[in-house]
Each structure stands twice: as structure tokens, then as C-alpha cells.
XYZ file of C-alpha atoms in Angstrom:
564
model
C 86.591 45.093 -45.219
C 85.201 42.642 -42.685
C 81.781 41.009 -43.098
C 80.585 42.888 -40.038
C 81.491 46.292 -41.447
C 80.525 45.668 -45.088
C 77.342 47.469 -46.154
C 74.512 44.944 -46.374
C 72.588 44.661 -49.630
C 68.868 44.041 -50.055
C 66.687 43.295 -53.054
C 62.983 44.126 -52.998
C 60.921 42.338 -55.652
C 57.739 44.225 -56.561
C 55.824 42.226 -59.167
C 52.624 43.610 -57.938
C 49.419 43.339 -55.967
C 47.162 45.784 -54.172
C 49.155 47.494 -51.452
C 52.371 46.000 -52.866
C 53.476 49.391 -54.044
C 53.168 50.775 -50.543
C 54.635 47.721 -48.846
C 57.556 47.460 -51.242
C 58.606 51.090 -51.478
C 58.171 51.651 -47.727
C 60.289 48.600 -46.899
C 62.952 49.728 -49.369
C 63.071 53.198 -47.794
C 63.196 51.809 -44.244
C 66.060 49.415 -44.986
C 67.968 52.094 -46.887
C 67.645 54.437 -43.921
C 68.993 51.621 -41.740
C 72.121 51.474 -43.913
C 71.301 48.794 -46.485
C 72.123 49.209 -50.159
C 68.699 48.527 -51.667
C 67.646 47.686 -55.230
C 63.962 47.419 -56.187
C 62.987 45.311 -59.224
C 59.581 46.215 -60.679
C 57.740 44.354 -63.440
C 55.838 47.390 -64.702
C 57.119 50.745 -65.938
C 55.519 52.500 -62.973
C 55.535 52.124 -59.203
C 52.554 51.460 -56.987
C 50.852 48.439 -58.527
C 47.091 48.899 -58.192
C 47.856 52.021 -56.198
C 48.623 53.842 -59.446
C 46.971 56.301 -61.808
C 45.296 56.074 -65.204
C 45.185 59.143 -67.468
C 43.137 60.259 -70.461
C 43.392 63.744 -71.996
C 43.322 65.718 -68.753
C 41.328 63.143 -66.762
C 42.959 61.286 -63.869
C 41.714 58.083 -62.269
C 42.928 56.170 -59.219
C 43.321 52.667 -60.596
C 42.817 51.082 -57.181
C 42.472 52.734 -53.736
C 40.608 56.031 -53.804
C 40.216 56.831 -50.122
C 42.802 57.071 -47.368
C 41.963 55.553 -43.993
C 43.962 55.352 -40.744
C 45.818 58.612 -41.476
C 47.914 58.324 -38.320
C 49.605 55.197 -39.708
C 50.701 57.231 -42.733
C 51.954 60.059 -40.513
C 53.879 57.550 -38.395
C 55.538 55.934 -41.414
C 56.762 59.243 -42.771
C 57.955 60.276 -39.307
C 59.938 57.031 -39.063
C 61.648 58.009 -42.305
C 62.631 61.412 -40.929
C 60.069 63.551 -42.717
C 56.345 64.355 -42.945
C 53.596 64.006 -45.511
C 53.451 67.784 -45.854
C 57.199 68.153 -46.345
C 57.018 65.574 -49.140
C 54.219 67.445 -50.909
C 51.406 65.079 -49.873
C 48.373 67.200 -48.967
C 45.524 65.269 -47.357
C 41.991 66.559 -47.871
C 39.151 65.373 -45.654
C 36.023 64.106 -47.407
C 32.783 65.146 -45.730
C 30.373 63.437 -45.803
C 32.034 60.054 -45.918
C 29.487 58.388 -48.217
C 26.074 58.709 -49.726
C 24.431 55.275 -49.585
C 21.571 54.512 -51.964
C 18.909 51.808 -51.606
C 16.651 50.211 -54.188
C 13.545 52.031 -52.967
C 15.144 55.417 -53.665
C 15.933 56.150 -50.017
C 19.444 57.218 -49.065
C 21.629 57.431 -45.959
C 24.531 59.818 -45.344
C 27.520 58.504 -43.371
C 29.454 61.319 -41.717
C 31.936 62.180 -38.978
C 29.470 64.934 -37.977
C 27.800 63.586 -34.826
C 24.719 65.798 -35.129
C 24.166 64.674 -38.710
C 24.546 61.020 -37.742
C 22.068 61.435 -34.894
C 19.436 62.707 -37.315
C 20.135 59.997 -39.895
C 20.050 57.134 -37.382
C 16.965 58.273 -35.481
C 15.097 58.525 -38.791
C 15.284 54.732 -39.120
C 16.028 53.397 -35.624
C 13.975 55.701 -33.431
C 15.074 57.887 -30.520
C 17.006 55.135 -28.759
C 18.791 54.230 -31.980
C 21.494 56.829 -31.496
C 22.425 55.398 -28.099
C 22.771 51.972 -29.702
C 24.910 53.534 -32.436
C 27.250 54.918 -29.762
C 27.426 51.410 -28.308
C 28.413 50.069 -31.731
C 31.091 52.748 -32.016
C 32.409 51.875 -28.556
C 32.810 48.223 -29.558
C 34.366 49.168 -32.915
C 36.739 51.539 -31.104
C 37.815 48.638 -28.893
C 38.434 46.501 -31.998
C 40.456 49.325 -33.533
C 42.695 50.085 -30.551
C 43.356 46.443 -29.705
C 44.104 45.574 -33.343
C 46.525 48.450 -33.876
C 48.397 47.709 -30.636
C 48.411 43.923 -30.597
C 48.087 42.930 -34.286
C 49.224 45.598 -36.753
C 52.381 46.478 -34.838
C 53.301 42.942 -33.759
C 54.557 39.997 -35.764
C 53.008 36.536 -35.575
C 55.885 34.282 -36.555
C 54.386 31.021 -35.240
C 51.288 29.626 -33.576
C 52.918 30.408 -30.235
C 52.716 34.133 -31.043
C 48.971 33.913 -30.465
C 49.681 32.621 -26.968
C 51.289 35.904 -25.918
C 49.448 36.937 -22.733
C 49.255 40.533 -24.006
C 47.268 39.282 -27.020
C 45.445 36.247 -25.689
C 43.658 38.092 -22.908
C 42.074 40.401 -25.513
C 41.186 37.777 -28.129
C 37.507 37.339 -27.291
C 37.024 41.123 -27.047
C 37.937 41.248 -30.742
C 34.944 39.002 -31.594
C 36.863 37.018 -34.243
C 34.387 34.119 -34.166
C 31.319 36.227 -34.987
C 30.632 37.990 -38.259
C 30.471 41.738 -38.711
C 26.824 41.356 -39.653
C 25.937 39.436 -36.482
C 27.729 42.000 -34.301
C 26.015 44.925 -36.064
C 22.646 43.201 -35.592
C 23.094 43.527 -31.826
C 23.039 47.321 -32.139
C 20.842 48.057 -35.156
C 17.314 46.720 -35.368
C 16.512 47.636 -38.959
C 17.857 45.673 -41.896
C 18.663 48.967 -43.615
C 21.160 50.098 -40.974
C 22.637 46.648 -40.570
C 23.625 46.996 -44.203
C 24.868 50.560 -43.750
C 27.311 49.483 -41.053
C 28.553 46.238 -42.644
C 29.149 46.935 -46.346
C 32.715 48.005 -45.468
C 33.785 44.352 -45.312
C 34.111 44.667 -49.098
C 37.350 46.573 -48.374
C 38.732 43.278 -47.077
C 37.353 41.408 -50.072
C 34.911 39.523 -47.820
C 31.195 39.090 -47.270
C 29.872 40.792 -44.102
C 28.260 37.453 -43.262
C 31.700 35.813 -43.105
C 34.126 38.611 -42.157
C 35.161 38.461 -38.464
C 33.483 41.022 -36.217
C 36.919 42.508 -35.554
C 36.746 44.380 -38.841
C 34.147 46.821 -37.577
C 37.346 48.754 -36.892
C 37.044 49.923 -40.522
C 33.710 51.580 -39.801
C 35.217 53.080 -36.668
C 38.192 54.711 -38.376
C 35.907 56.172 -41.049
C 33.437 57.584 -38.517
C 35.961 58.715 -35.888
C 38.990 59.711 -38.012
C 37.309 60.395 -41.329
C 38.027 59.565 -44.955
C 40.877 61.421 -46.638
C 42.197 61.922 -50.154
C 45.686 62.993 -51.259
C 45.507 65.955 -53.615
C 46.697 64.760 -57.024
C 45.649 61.131 -56.440
C 46.567 58.295 -54.124
C 49.777 57.655 -56.021
C 51.202 60.839 -54.461
C 51.834 58.752 -51.341
C 53.780 56.202 -53.393
C 55.739 58.920 -55.206
C 56.722 60.453 -51.885
C 57.938 57.130 -50.475
C 59.920 56.449 -53.663
C 61.619 59.856 -53.440
C 62.434 59.346 -49.761
C 63.958 55.966 -50.583
C 66.006 57.431 -53.426
C 67.385 60.072 -51.073
C 68.588 57.224 -48.871
C 70.134 55.537 -51.916
C 67.445 53.113 -53.148
C 67.905 52.122 -56.805
C 64.645 51.510 -58.696
C 64.757 49.286 -61.777
C 61.398 49.553 -63.558
C 60.254 47.295 -66.410
C 62.542 44.614 -64.973
C 60.608 41.458 -64.055
C 62.540 38.658 -62.424
C 62.248 34.990 -63.340
C 63.263 33.515 -59.990
C 64.838 34.041 -56.606
C 68.468 32.858 -56.663
C 69.131 30.269 -53.946
C 72.279 28.738 -52.518
C 73.285 25.317 -53.892
C 71.565 23.570 -50.988
C 68.392 25.631 -51.566
C 68.362 26.915 -48.001
C 69.406 30.561 -48.422
C 68.239 33.364 -50.701
C 71.219 34.944 -52.438
C 69.623 37.314 -54.963
C 67.438 37.229 -58.068
C 67.666 36.111 -61.688
C 66.120 38.161 -64.499
C 64.427 36.695 -67.565
C 67.526 37.776 -69.515
C 69.555 35.378 -67.400
C 71.353 38.187 -65.588
C 71.722 37.624 -61.846
C 71.984 40.048 -58.926
C 73.241 38.989 -55.521
C 72.146 40.344 -52.149
C 72.371 39.560 -48.451
C 68.583 39.499 -48.153
C 65.601 39.327 -50.532
C 62.182 40.794 -49.696
C 59.333 39.710 -51.964
C 56.489 42.159 -52.411
C 54.849 40.294 -55.264
C 51.535 38.506 -54.841
C 52.395 35.800 -52.324
C 50.725 32.881 -54.104
C 52.304 33.952 -57.393
C 55.724 34.249 -55.753
C 55.640 30.792 -54.155
C 54.536 29.189 -57.412
C 56.606 31.171 -59.918
C 59.646 32.724 -58.246
C 60.542 29.831 -55.942
C 60.919 26.078 -56.467
C 57.578 24.280 -56.469
C 56.725 22.823 -53.092
C 53.824 21.406 -51.070
C 53.607 24.813 -49.398
C 53.102 26.505 -52.786
C 50.317 24.077 -53.720
C 48.646 24.576 -50.339
C 48.614 28.365 -50.804
C 46.807 27.944 -54.131
C 43.995 26.174 -52.291
C 43.526 28.864 -49.643
C 40.423 31.027 -49.881
C 40.993 34.285 -51.720
C 39.362 37.694 -51.664
C 37.037 38.817 -54.437
C 37.939 40.492 -57.711
C 36.280 43.426 -59.464
C 35.149 44.896 -62.717
C 36.266 48.516 -62.495
C 35.120 51.227 -64.897
C 36.940 54.539 -65.383
C 34.732 57.097 -67.111
C 35.662 60.492 -68.528
C 32.475 62.581 -68.486
C 31.563 65.542 -70.679
C 29.853 67.340 -67.762
C 29.462 67.352 -63.977
C 27.022 64.811 -62.480
C 25.745 66.772 -59.435
C 23.694 63.879 -58.049
C 26.893 61.993 -57.133
C 29.066 62.823 -54.123
C 32.767 61.994 -53.762
C 32.018 58.504 -52.402
C 28.776 56.669 -53.206
C 27.597 53.178 -52.316
C 24.702 51.486 -54.129
C 23.476 48.483 -52.114
C 21.718 45.496 -53.662
C 18.184 44.758 -52.496
C 19.113 41.078 -52.164
C 22.031 41.899 -49.878
C 23.006 38.426 -48.631
C 22.334 36.782 -51.983
C 24.565 39.259 -53.788
C 27.480 38.390 -51.504
C 26.777 34.663 -51.865
C 26.992 35.042 -55.648
C 30.437 36.638 -55.272
C 32.035 34.610 -52.513
C 30.371 31.200 -52.763
C 29.620 30.887 -56.469
C 32.402 33.196 -57.772
C 29.936 34.968 -60.051
C 28.853 38.496 -60.791
C 25.672 39.076 -58.729
C 22.329 39.340 -60.464
C 21.990 42.740 -58.781
C 25.407 43.866 -57.543
C 26.280 46.299 -54.803
C 28.907 48.716 -56.076
C 31.014 51.757 -55.210
C 31.206 54.993 -57.212
C 34.043 57.464 -56.658
C 33.990 60.996 -58.103
C 37.441 62.409 -57.242
C 36.581 65.789 -58.763
C 34.280 66.500 -55.801
C 37.368 66.662 -53.594
C 40.117 67.464 -56.083
C 38.984 69.402 -59.202
C 42.347 68.704 -60.867
C 41.139 65.142 -61.596
C 39.287 66.370 -64.705
C 39.086 69.402 -67.015
C 36.977 72.321 -65.772
C 33.258 71.639 -65.764
C 33.686 67.870 -66.141
C 33.807 64.810 -63.903
C 36.065 61.782 -63.641
C 34.167 58.749 -62.314
C 35.484 55.413 -61.051
C 33.082 52.497 -60.484
C 34.082 49.310 -58.660
C 31.760 46.318 -59.017
C 32.869 43.412 -56.771
C 32.725 40.052 -58.564
C 34.021 36.546 -57.912
C 37.668 35.778 -58.533
C 38.830 33.563 -61.392
C 38.223 29.891 -60.806
C 41.130 27.554 -60.109
C 40.472 25.319 -63.076
C 40.138 28.015 -65.704
C 40.880 31.707 -65.799
C 38.309 32.137 -68.570
C 35.315 31.004 -66.516
C 33.122 33.165 -64.338
C 29.468 33.931 -64.945
C 28.551 30.291 -65.429
C 30.939 27.741 -63.897
C 29.811 25.232 -66.540
C 30.747 27.346 -69.545
C 33.531 29.548 -70.812
C 33.303 33.157 -69.674
C 32.143 35.690 -72.200
C 34.021 38.745 -70.924
C 32.128 41.169 -73.123
C 28.857 39.881 -71.677
C 30.221 40.063 -68.133
C 31.310 43.687 -68.569
C 28.024 44.618 -70.239
C 26.048 43.051 -67.381
C 28.004 45.082 -64.818
C 27.813 48.304 -66.844
C 24.050 48.006 -67.415
C 23.476 47.319 -63.703
C 25.438 50.448 -62.783
C 23.571 52.652 -65.266
C 20.125 51.435 -64.210
C 20.856 51.633 -60.466
C 22.302 55.151 -60.607
C 19.478 56.478 -62.763
C 16.730 54.664 -60.845
C 17.966 55.807 -57.425
C 19.438 59.273 -58.030
C 17.748 60.336 -61.269
C 21.111 60.900 -62.964
C 21.439 59.575 -66.506
C 25.146 59.176 -67.175
C 25.575 56.746 -70.076
C 25.178 59.445 -72.751
C 27.786 61.676 -71.069
C 30.697 59.194 -71.139
C 33.316 60.250 -73.675
C 35.895 57.587 -72.765
C 35.795 54.320 -70.858
C 38.705 52.304 -69.441
C 38.042 48.922 -67.821
C 39.749 46.452 -65.502
C 38.481 42.880 -65.121
C 39.610 39.867 -63.062
C 41.649 38.786 -66.079
C 43.384 42.168 -66.499
C 44.123 42.401 -62.761
C 45.782 39.000 -62.996
C 47.772 39.806 -66.131
C 48.923 43.289 -65.154
C 49.817 42.656 -61.516
C 50.354 38.885 -61.228
C 47.379 38.593 -58.885
C 46.527 34.968 -58.215
C 42.989 34.304 -59.542
C 42.707 38.056 -60.161
C 41.861 38.467 -56.451
C 42.419 42.183 -55.898
C 42.966 41.963 -52.121
C 45.059 38.816 -51.889
C 44.153 35.970 -49.567
C 40.934 36.055 -47.572
C 40.814 37.464 -44.031
C 38.775 34.746 -42.366
C 39.978 33.826 -38.870
C 42.109 30.919 -40.108
C 43.759 33.189 -42.658
C 45.000 35.852 -40.224
C 47.398 36.184 -37.279
C 49.584 33.065 -36.942
C 47.534 31.298 -39.632
C 48.421 33.889 -42.293
C 51.559 33.207 -44.363
C 54.573 34.403 -42.409
C 56.685 37.440 -43.196
C 59.714 35.112 -43.290
C 60.060 31.941 -45.354
C 59.966 28.895 -43.111
C 62.803 26.946 -44.787
C 64.746 29.482 -46.877
C 66.947 31.798 -44.852
C 67.191 35.531 -45.661
C 63.933 35.503 -47.633
C 61.110 37.750 -46.393
C 57.676 38.908 -47.538
C 55.618 42.067 -47.271
C 52.203 42.793 -48.762
C 48.511 41.953 -48.746
C 48.724 38.170 -48.360
C 51.223 38.086 -45.531
C 50.869 39.457 -41.989
C 49.215 41.793 -41.019
C 47.008 41.803 -44.140
C 45.498 43.759 -46.995
C 44.798 47.449 -47.558
C 47.222 50.319 -48.069
C 47.586 51.420 -44.403
C 47.809 47.784 -43.277
C 50.560 47.016 -45.810
C 52.293 50.202 -44.696
C 52.245 48.919 -41.116
C 53.425 45.558 -42.412
C 56.488 47.169 -43.971
C 57.598 48.241 -40.504
C 57.054 44.741 -39.095
C 59.039 43.098 -41.911
C 61.803 45.720 -41.889
C 62.363 45.327 -38.153
C 62.429 41.542 -38.550
C 65.159 41.867 -41.200
C 67.176 44.290 -39.079
C 66.935 42.012 -36.051
C 68.249 39.105 -38.121
C 71.331 41.170 -38.973
C 71.792 42.380 -35.409
C 70.909 45.964 -36.345
C 68.686 48.420 -34.509
C 65.828 50.196 -36.260
C 66.697 53.901 -36.746
C 63.255 55.016 -35.629
C 61.431 55.083 -32.313
C 57.908 54.607 -31.098
C 57.191 58.331 -30.798
C 58.652 61.559 -32.040
C 57.931 65.254 -32.245
C 56.994 65.087 -35.889
C 54.547 62.228 -35.367
C 52.961 63.949 -32.396
C 52.537 67.175 -34.335
C 51.165 65.370 -37.401
C 48.675 63.548 -35.211
C 47.556 66.794 -33.590
C 46.908 68.303 -37.019
C 44.836 65.300 -38.092
C 42.941 65.244 -34.788
C 42.240 68.980 -35.121
C 40.672 68.424 -38.531
C 38.585 65.504 -37.300
C 37.391 67.431 -34.249
C 36.385 70.387 -36.405
C 34.306 68.156 -38.679
C 32.632 66.484 -35.695
C 31.484 69.927 -34.626
C 30.322 70.800 -38.117
C 33.047 73.395 -38.730
C 32.560 74.612 -42.297
C 36.273 75.417 -42.624
C 36.795 71.669 -42.880
C 33.749 70.890 -45.006
C 35.169 72.757 -48.000
C 37.843 70.080 -48.547
C 40.786 72.325 -47.746
C 44.066 70.405 -47.478
C 45.267 69.722 -43.962
C 48.865 70.772 -43.348
C 50.873 68.180 -41.468
C 53.614 69.743 -39.396
C 57.353 69.624 -39.809
C 59.403 66.978 -38.046
C 62.467 67.149 -35.852
C 63.753 63.584 -36.204
C 65.975 62.119 -33.529
C 67.672 59.834 -36.027
C 69.107 60.398 -39.478
């Protein structure tokens, strides 16, 4: 059989980082649909990386992501693969309200897609003209969202010249990349309280709102305009569905199979496969690495100046995450809760400048049982708490609270746990410590060990201006042919929907290199119908329709794919 007609082979290496599960399995499915024979090598005995589940005697916890944003990107990905979320058994439930935010003085703020509710909440603190300024903020955030999806998420930036594309360059300043989210929000909100309400979301990018580019107000926009969603059964249902789709197209998953290195040609210029720790080798026409990028350059490839340079790049934060099985329901907590530190700027400085745990941390509390009762036994709650902390220091993974001394992990965990207990009880009145029957914990060290995350940084490299677009590590290795990357630390960036979009960018780059056309189009009946269903649900919640407020799953319509 000629080289042209021989079926191409691809290896996807998933050693793991946040979003890697999505990026890896989606890329595998896309390439398999395009005709490649794909093998996925996974370090762990489960798929999904941080986007996986923890279990304890009938309790279920999302180990990482616990809310689904940008639902249309998910619908588009499944449409590209010839199916729909609904057809694959993924039922999205809309969370309303989005969050309950709690302040140190006992006051709270409800973030919602319900316009009438938001008007009342905003005018309470900003006065009658505050709502008009809020609409102005939304208009700017909408602009950031639409421009980013069109010109960043769905485009590759293979060199510095990519930023010179007229279609992108003429919009650059409208994205406000040289101003922080906090400074942009301050133009619309006059109270410190609401400036915090509309900037805490930068934590999703692992950045301080005082450093994160103003562009990322798009996160607030998608939450307020499209809503927050949750897959019934846990976020891993999305991963499971993508794995099953890939397997139908012939993807072979090899779990509990870490690789020791990428196999290169004798001249070191072409990727030819992978080598396992057992010494066994597997050859392929192309290798796609979905492991943590810094880890991959320094452990799976020959050491190089590029690898050393990546180690010095600024990283996102890490976290101490608690997973609590409760013996009762805690009614004071909603599905998504944010507790903001009184010393807002100082708390972020502790994390991102000193790499410490803040004296008084801001933190996120997720109670999945509010949306999906199957997350815990009847009459009980499952609770997940994420406390952002600094990542591990370069010169010692065992340092943290005090850069001058070895880290006492037990003390670090106790400090975070005590802060959570006191803040929740002091602000909501709920005493929860005595109702915990089981606790599971993740720390910067465990994130690093379990998922090969450099410095234990849960969101990969930072998203400062000089770490995105053409400045972010490329989706293709610069000197090794047929070696590609997908995931949080390569373009377009971190977060499950962003990595999902990145899988399309990388897959199309691979197909172009082999002279193949992508077997999916820009639009399709299934995608259009899915989008209508999502938009219908959002519109209903904006109008306060109680049929949406009860967390009923939204059915995403069937697809009539043009290809495959």
C-alpha cells in the first residue's frame, strides 16, 4: 500500500493537567473521525485528569471543574463529532442563581442571569444609575467575548506574525489587554464591593484581578448572559462521552501506561512515537502531547534551552481543595458560593507575589447536591471547597507558607480549613465542622504528584499578556516535526471549554500538515438546534421562568451530520 493511501497513525499522550482530559480525548476523537488510527496513553487508571470524580460511600465529588461555562462550545464540539450532548447521555442543568457571594460584614450579593434580580441587587449598592453602568459593563464584556471567540479561540497563533493579521490587529485595543480586569470594572462600578463582585472570576484563570488582562471580563459575561451549567452525574460525564465517541471511531485507550519519553528520529528532528518505562516502543506518524507542557518539555523530550525557559515562565496559582461528605443538608449554602476576603488585594498579593496561603483567603464552595441530588445519599450534602494558594516554589516543592522554612503541610491544611470554617459560620451562621463524616484533600504537592503539574499550578502557565496569543507556547514544536501540543499551557489557554476549542485548533493543524480536510464544517443542523435549546433556557431564566429555576435538565436536540 502506498504511503499516501496508508492509514495514518497518531499517539496522544495524556499525562495530565487541568483540561488535559478534555483536550486529549477530544483531539483523539477528532483525528479518529478524520481517519487516523489513534492510541491514547494515560498515566492514571482513569481519564479526565483533574476533570475527574472522587467517590466515598455514595458521595460524589468533582475533583476539579464543577461548573460548565460557554455551553455553545461544548455543543459545537459534539456536533463536529457527528452527535450531540443529549444523544451521548450528557444532560446539562442550569444553575440559578449563579452564585451567592458573602462578605466579611455579613452582607451578601446574588449573581444571576435574571435581569430583574440583578437590577435590584446592583441598585442596592450602586444607586439608581448603577444598573445602567452595569449594562455598560456587560456591553464591554460582550465585546470581549465575541471578539475572543472569533479571533482568538478559533484561530491559531503560530508565530508573532499571527498577531499582525488585520482581522485581529484592528480589534486588539478593544480587547483591553493592557489594562487589568479590576481597572476596567472600576470604570463601571463605584463601590469597592461591586468591583470585587465583578472581578473575582479571574481566579478561574489562576490570576489576580489586579494583573489579569481586562479581556477576561468575558468570563463574567458568559456567566451572566449564558448562565452556569452542570452535567447531571458530574463533570466527568463530558469526558466519558468524548471517550465513547472516540472509541466508536476506533480510538484505543491505554490507561495506567505512563510514557518515559517521546521517540525521535536519529537526527532528533522528527517525532516517531513514544517509549514506555518498560522500554517498549510504539511508532506513529504524529504525536500529540496533552501532558502539562512544562513537564513534557523537561521530562518527555531532550533537555533544551526552551525547556529551561518554560520553567521560568510565570505560572497560575495552586489550591488546597477539600471534599467533605456531610451527615446532613447545609441549607445556608447554595450550589455555588464565593467567600471574599476583606483584604481583597492583599489576599491576591499573598498568592501571586509571595506564593503563600493568604492570611484571610477568598475561597469557593460548591454544593453539587443543590443541582444534582445524586451527588450524595438522601438528606445529605457533598461539599467541595477550593482555597487558592501559591504554587510550589522553584527551589523546593516542600516550601510554601514561609519561603525561608520548610513547609509544614499539616499546618497549611489546618490554616485553610480553619479559615473556611470560621468564614462560613461567621457569614452564613452555618456550623459545618461537626457534620463532616469524611474529608478528602488535594494540595499543591498532590496536584503535582498525581497529574504531573509543574509547581502544582492547577491552571498551567499564567495568562498575562506576554503569556497568551503568539507569546504562548505554540501548538506545534518549533524544531521537532510531527510533534504537537494541546492543553492548558498552549494556545488558546486554560479552562475546560478553552481546551476543548484548542483541540479543534490543534486537530486542524495536524490534518493540514498531512494534506487532509477536517470532516466537520463551521455550522450544521445539530449545532444550530443545540444552540437554540441552550438559548431558550437562558432566555427563560432571564425572564424569571420558574420552569428553568428548578434545575431541570435541558435537552439538546438530535443532529443530522453532513459528514461521517
